[in-house]
């Protein structure tokens, strides 16, 4: 394929445009401007990905059919699976917590695997899946909200918390969730953009290589990654439609500062009761008690589980606070129209995106404790109002990060162009001088 017919790819963080070329085993292509990873070499075929997805769905069934742990107190034994924990939390009238954990730990991961199987089956046979465009939009929405790895860590924390007061043993479901976490991490490489590239490779969708004219600018579709020429209008938020998947395309996210600030301030409001109100309430023959997030960390530390206490502190205290402060910094630097430290700010934004879901750890811990310590008349643990507030805080901070458009900050440094192919092998290529397209 000649250079002018090579597919184009846009860096999602700085909007630089590149010609996409084949990589050798072990290589990655990095953006010469901001250093972000653009694409990676993969030796797996579509049939290999299909086999992984089928395996993940089978393991998912096993993980939810069997208990993740069991607890024995005075001759009584209580077993709990994820679905048991969700059902008990719902029965205790903590509907918000039950819905959040049920969606993030069960419904959305199952839907994600179903969508992957729906598209990988036909693609592996060289056919375009029915509803491929709709399926890819749905997959893009689902991916950030599937929190199986967070649930797995929550099980481990819950087991350690209860080990000091009763005999706790891991179940078959725990091992299955561990294997599922590995499989889903591998399948996490299959973003909608990657699947569209596979569809190009097998020839079921056309390869569209746009040419920017004097009155147009190149931009990428957030759904399928297709780079296309859109009119060079004065308003970068003007609405267009993707030439390939027909999704709505904006050169830049509309009203991103106002939307990000609104979601971030709402998260700050909920963050206060999340830390002040108890996230867990314990009723036992010895009396009733309530525990806040920091109280749980202190309790783990006093039990001698300093390593688990450190994990909970990082996930439930340090991570949410870091996200809030990082987003505030990113918003302020853009409002001040600063062009300094753009690469470090890009790394900061990538970190905020990566750690987003891990703050849900304490919410999963609470519902598991509620399921395992469900001994009527002897001991009962339930979620507190702080758990619901904390879950809402996590959701709002994730939405806030998704609303922010880092490309605006890079725009201040100069317009993007079709650059020479990025250096492969994971190295940071030298920046290429930009010029305005059009």
Short mmCIF file of N, CA and C in Angstrom, two decimals, residues 145-219:
data_model
loop_
_atom_site.label_atom_id
_atom_site.label_comp_id
_atom_site.label_asym_id
_atom_site.label_seq_id
_atom_site.Cartn_x
_atom_site.Cartn_y
_atom_site.Cartn_z
N UNK A 145 -16.80 1.03 32.61
CA UNK A 145 -17.64 0.77 33.78
C UNK A 145 -17.64 -0.68 34.24
N UNK A 146 -16.87 -1.54 33.61
CA UNK A 146 -16.79 -2.94 34.00
C UNK A 146 -15.67 -3.10 35.04
N UNK A 147 -16.01 -3.49 36.27
CA UNK A 147 -15.07 -3.40 37.39
C UNK A 147 -14.79 -4.74 38.05
N UNK A 148 -14.63 -5.79 37.27
CA UNK A 148 -14.31 -7.11 37.81
C UNK A 148 -13.01 -7.10 38.61
N UNK A 149 -11.90 -6.48 38.11
CA UNK A 149 -10.67 -6.47 38.92
C UNK A 149 -10.85 -5.78 40.27
N UNK A 150 -11.67 -4.72 40.32
CA UNK A 150 -11.92 -4.03 41.58
C UNK A 150 -12.67 -4.95 42.54
N UNK A 151 -13.64 -5.69 42.01
CA UNK A 151 -14.39 -6.63 42.85
C UNK A 151 -13.47 -7.71 43.42
N UNK A 152 -12.55 -8.22 42.58
CA UNK A 152 -11.61 -9.25 43.05
C UNK A 152 -10.80 -8.75 44.23
N UNK A 153 -10.28 -7.53 44.12
CA UNK A 153 -9.52 -6.95 45.24
C UNK A 153 -10.43 -6.74 46.44
N UNK A 154 -11.69 -6.39 46.19
CA UNK A 154 -12.63 -6.22 47.29
C UNK A 154 -12.86 -7.50 48.07
N UNK A 155 -12.89 -8.64 47.36
CA UNK A 155 -13.04 -9.94 48.05
C UNK A 155 -11.87 -10.18 48.98
N UNK A 156 -10.66 -9.92 48.50
CA UNK A 156 -9.47 -10.15 49.33
C UNK A 156 -9.49 -9.27 50.58
N UNK A 157 -9.89 -8.01 50.41
CA UNK A 157 -9.95 -7.11 51.56
C UNK A 157 -11.01 -7.58 52.56
N UNK A 158 -12.17 -8.01 52.03
CA UNK A 158 -13.24 -8.47 52.92
C UNK A 158 -12.82 -9.71 53.70
N UNK A 159 -12.13 -10.63 53.06
CA UNK A 159 -11.67 -11.84 53.74
C UNK A 159 -10.71 -11.49 54.87
N UNK A 160 -9.80 -10.55 54.62
CA UNK A 160 -8.84 -10.14 55.65
C UNK A 160 -9.57 -9.46 56.81
N UNK A 161 -10.57 -8.63 56.52
CA UNK A 161 -11.32 -7.94 57.56
C UNK A 161 -12.02 -8.93 58.50
N UNK A 162 -12.60 -9.99 57.90
CA UNK A 162 -13.37 -10.93 58.70
C UNK A 162 -12.52 -12.01 59.35
N UNK A 163 -11.30 -12.19 58.87
CA UNK A 163 -10.46 -13.27 59.37
C UNK A 163 -10.17 -13.13 60.87
N UNK A 164 -10.18 -11.91 61.38
CA UNK A 164 -9.88 -11.71 62.79
C UNK A 164 -11.01 -12.05 63.72
N UNK A 165 -12.25 -12.20 63.19
CA UNK A 165 -13.39 -12.46 64.06
C UNK A 165 -14.06 -13.81 63.80
N UNK A 166 -13.68 -14.50 62.72
CA UNK A 166 -14.31 -15.78 62.42
C UNK A 166 -13.42 -16.55 61.45
N UNK A 167 -13.82 -17.81 61.22
CA UNK A 167 -13.10 -18.65 60.26
C UNK A 167 -13.62 -18.33 58.86
N UNK A 168 -12.74 -17.82 58.01
CA UNK A 168 -13.12 -17.44 56.65
C UNK A 168 -12.29 -18.25 55.67
N UNK A 169 -12.94 -18.81 54.66
CA UNK A 169 -12.24 -19.63 53.67
C UNK A 169 -12.62 -19.17 52.27
N UNK A 170 -11.65 -19.11 51.35
CA UNK A 170 -11.97 -18.72 49.97
C UNK A 170 -12.78 -19.81 49.28
N UNK A 171 -13.58 -19.43 48.29
CA UNK A 171 -14.40 -20.37 47.55
C UNK A 171 -13.95 -20.52 46.11
N UNK A 172 -14.63 -21.39 45.37
CA UNK A 172 -14.30 -21.62 43.97
C UNK A 172 -14.46 -20.33 43.16
N UNK A 173 -15.47 -19.53 43.55
CA UNK A 173 -15.73 -18.30 42.81
C UNK A 173 -14.56 -17.34 42.84
N UNK A 174 -13.80 -17.35 43.94
CA UNK A 174 -12.65 -16.43 44.05
C UNK A 174 -11.60 -16.76 43.00
N UNK A 175 -11.27 -18.05 42.86
CA UNK A 175 -10.30 -18.45 41.84
C UNK A 175 -10.80 -18.13 40.44
N UNK A 176 -12.12 -18.33 40.23
CA UNK A 176 -12.69 -18.04 38.92
C UNK A 176 -12.61 -16.54 38.62
N UNK A 177 -12.86 -15.72 39.62
CA UNK A 177 -12.76 -14.27 39.41
C UNK A 177 -11.32 -13.85 39.13
N UNK A 178 -10.36 -14.54 39.76
CA UNK A 178 -8.96 -14.24 39.46
C UNK A 178 -8.62 -14.53 38.01
N UNK A 179 -9.08 -15.70 37.51
CA UNK A 179 -8.84 -16.04 36.10
C UNK A 179 -9.61 -15.10 35.18
N UNK A 180 -10.83 -14.74 35.58
CA UNK A 180 -11.63 -13.82 34.77
C UNK A 180 -10.95 -12.46 34.65
N UNK A 181 -10.33 -12.00 35.73
CA UNK A 181 -9.62 -10.72 35.69
C UNK A 181 -8.50 -10.74 34.65
N UNK A 182 -7.76 -11.86 34.59
CA UNK A 182 -6.69 -11.99 33.60
C UNK A 182 -7.26 -11.96 32.19
N UNK A 183 -8.34 -12.72 31.94
CA UNK A 183 -8.93 -12.78 30.61
C UNK A 183 -9.50 -11.43 30.19
N UNK A 184 -10.17 -10.74 31.12
CA UNK A 184 -10.75 -9.44 30.78
C UNK A 184 -9.66 -8.39 30.56
N UNK A 185 -8.55 -8.51 31.27
CA UNK A 185 -7.44 -7.59 31.03
C UNK A 185 -6.89 -7.77 29.63
N UNK A 186 -6.78 -9.01 29.18
CA UNK A 186 -6.33 -9.27 27.81
C UNK A 186 -7.35 -8.75 26.80
N UNK A 187 -8.63 -9.03 27.05
CA UNK A 187 -9.68 -8.57 26.13
C UNK A 187 -9.84 -7.06 26.16
N UNK A 188 -9.31 -6.42 27.20
CA UNK A 188 -9.36 -4.97 27.27
C UNK A 188 -8.61 -4.29 26.13
N UNK A 189 -7.71 -5.03 25.48
CA UNK A 189 -7.00 -4.49 24.32
C UNK A 189 -7.93 -4.29 23.12
N UNK A 190 -9.09 -4.99 23.16
CA UNK A 190 -10.02 -4.90 22.03
C UNK A 190 -10.95 -3.70 22.21
N UNK A 191 -10.41 -2.52 22.02
CA UNK A 191 -11.24 -1.33 22.04
C UNK A 191 -12.03 -1.27 20.73
N UNK A 192 -13.08 -0.45 20.66
CA UNK A 192 -13.80 -0.30 19.40
C UNK A 192 -12.89 0.09 18.23
N UNK A 193 -11.90 0.95 18.47
CA UNK A 193 -10.98 1.35 17.40
C UNK A 193 -10.20 0.15 16.88
N UNK A 194 -9.75 -0.72 17.79
CA UNK A 194 -8.99 -1.89 17.37
C UNK A 194 -9.87 -2.83 16.56
N UNK A 195 -11.11 -3.03 16.99
CA UNK A 195 -12.01 -3.91 16.25
C UNK A 195 -12.34 -3.36 14.87
N UNK A 196 -12.46 -2.06 14.75
CA UNK A 196 -12.67 -1.46 13.43
C UNK A 196 -11.45 -1.70 12.53
N UNK A 197 -10.25 -1.67 13.12
CA UNK A 197 -9.05 -1.95 12.30
C UNK A 197 -9.03 -3.40 11.85
N UNK A 198 -9.44 -4.33 12.74
CA UNK A 198 -9.55 -5.72 12.32
C UNK A 198 -10.56 -5.86 11.18
N UNK A 199 -11.68 -5.13 11.28
CA UNK A 199 -12.68 -5.19 10.23
C UNK A 199 -12.13 -4.66 8.91
N UNK A 200 -11.27 -3.65 8.97
CA UNK A 200 -10.59 -3.16 7.77
C UNK A 200 -9.68 -4.25 7.19
N UNK A 201 -8.96 -4.92 8.09
CA UNK A 201 -7.99 -5.93 7.65
C UNK A 201 -8.65 -7.08 6.91
N UNK A 202 -9.82 -7.53 7.41
CA UNK A 202 -10.51 -8.65 6.76
C UNK A 202 -11.38 -8.18 5.61
N UNK A 203 -11.45 -6.87 5.39
CA UNK A 203 -12.13 -6.35 4.22
C UNK A 203 -13.63 -6.22 4.31
N UNK A 204 -14.19 -6.20 5.52
CA UNK A 204 -15.65 -6.07 5.64
C UNK A 204 -16.10 -4.63 5.76
N UNK A 205 -15.16 -3.70 6.01
CA UNK A 205 -15.47 -2.28 6.00
C UNK A 205 -14.41 -1.58 5.14
N UNK A 206 -14.78 -0.51 4.46
CA UNK A 206 -13.83 0.15 3.57
C UNK A 206 -12.78 0.94 4.34
N UNK A 207 -11.63 1.12 3.72
CA UNK A 207 -10.58 1.99 4.25
C UNK A 207 -10.74 3.35 3.62
N UNK A 208 -11.04 4.32 4.43
CA UNK A 208 -11.28 5.68 3.94
C UNK A 208 -10.09 6.55 4.31
N UNK A 209 -9.40 7.08 3.32
CA UNK A 209 -8.25 7.95 3.56
C UNK A 209 -8.64 9.36 3.10
N UNK A 210 -8.89 10.26 4.02
CA UNK A 210 -9.37 11.60 3.65
C UNK A 210 -8.23 12.49 3.18
N UNK A 211 -8.60 13.51 2.47
CA UNK A 211 -7.66 14.54 2.04
C UNK A 211 -8.17 15.88 2.54
N UNK A 212 -7.33 16.57 3.32
CA UNK A 212 -7.72 17.87 3.86
C UNK A 212 -7.53 18.94 2.80
N UNK A 213 -8.61 19.66 2.53
CA UNK A 213 -8.55 20.75 1.56
C UNK A 213 -8.34 22.08 2.25
N UNK A 214 -8.40 23.15 1.48
CA UNK A 214 -8.17 24.48 2.07
C UNK A 214 -9.23 24.89 3.07
N UNK A 215 -10.43 24.30 2.99
CA UNK A 215 -11.52 24.68 3.88
C UNK A 215 -11.90 23.56 4.84
N UNK A 216 -10.98 22.63 5.11
CA UNK A 216 -11.31 21.50 5.98
C UNK A 216 -10.16 21.22 6.94
N UNK A 217 -10.49 20.44 7.96
CA UNK A 217 -9.50 20.04 8.96
C UNK A 217 -9.73 18.57 9.28
N UNK A 218 -8.68 17.84 9.61
CA UNK A 218 -8.80 16.42 9.90
C UNK A 218 -9.12 16.19 11.38
N UNK A 219 -10.04 15.26 11.64
CA UNK A 219 -10.37 14.90 13.01
C UNK A 219 -10.79 13.44 13.04
#
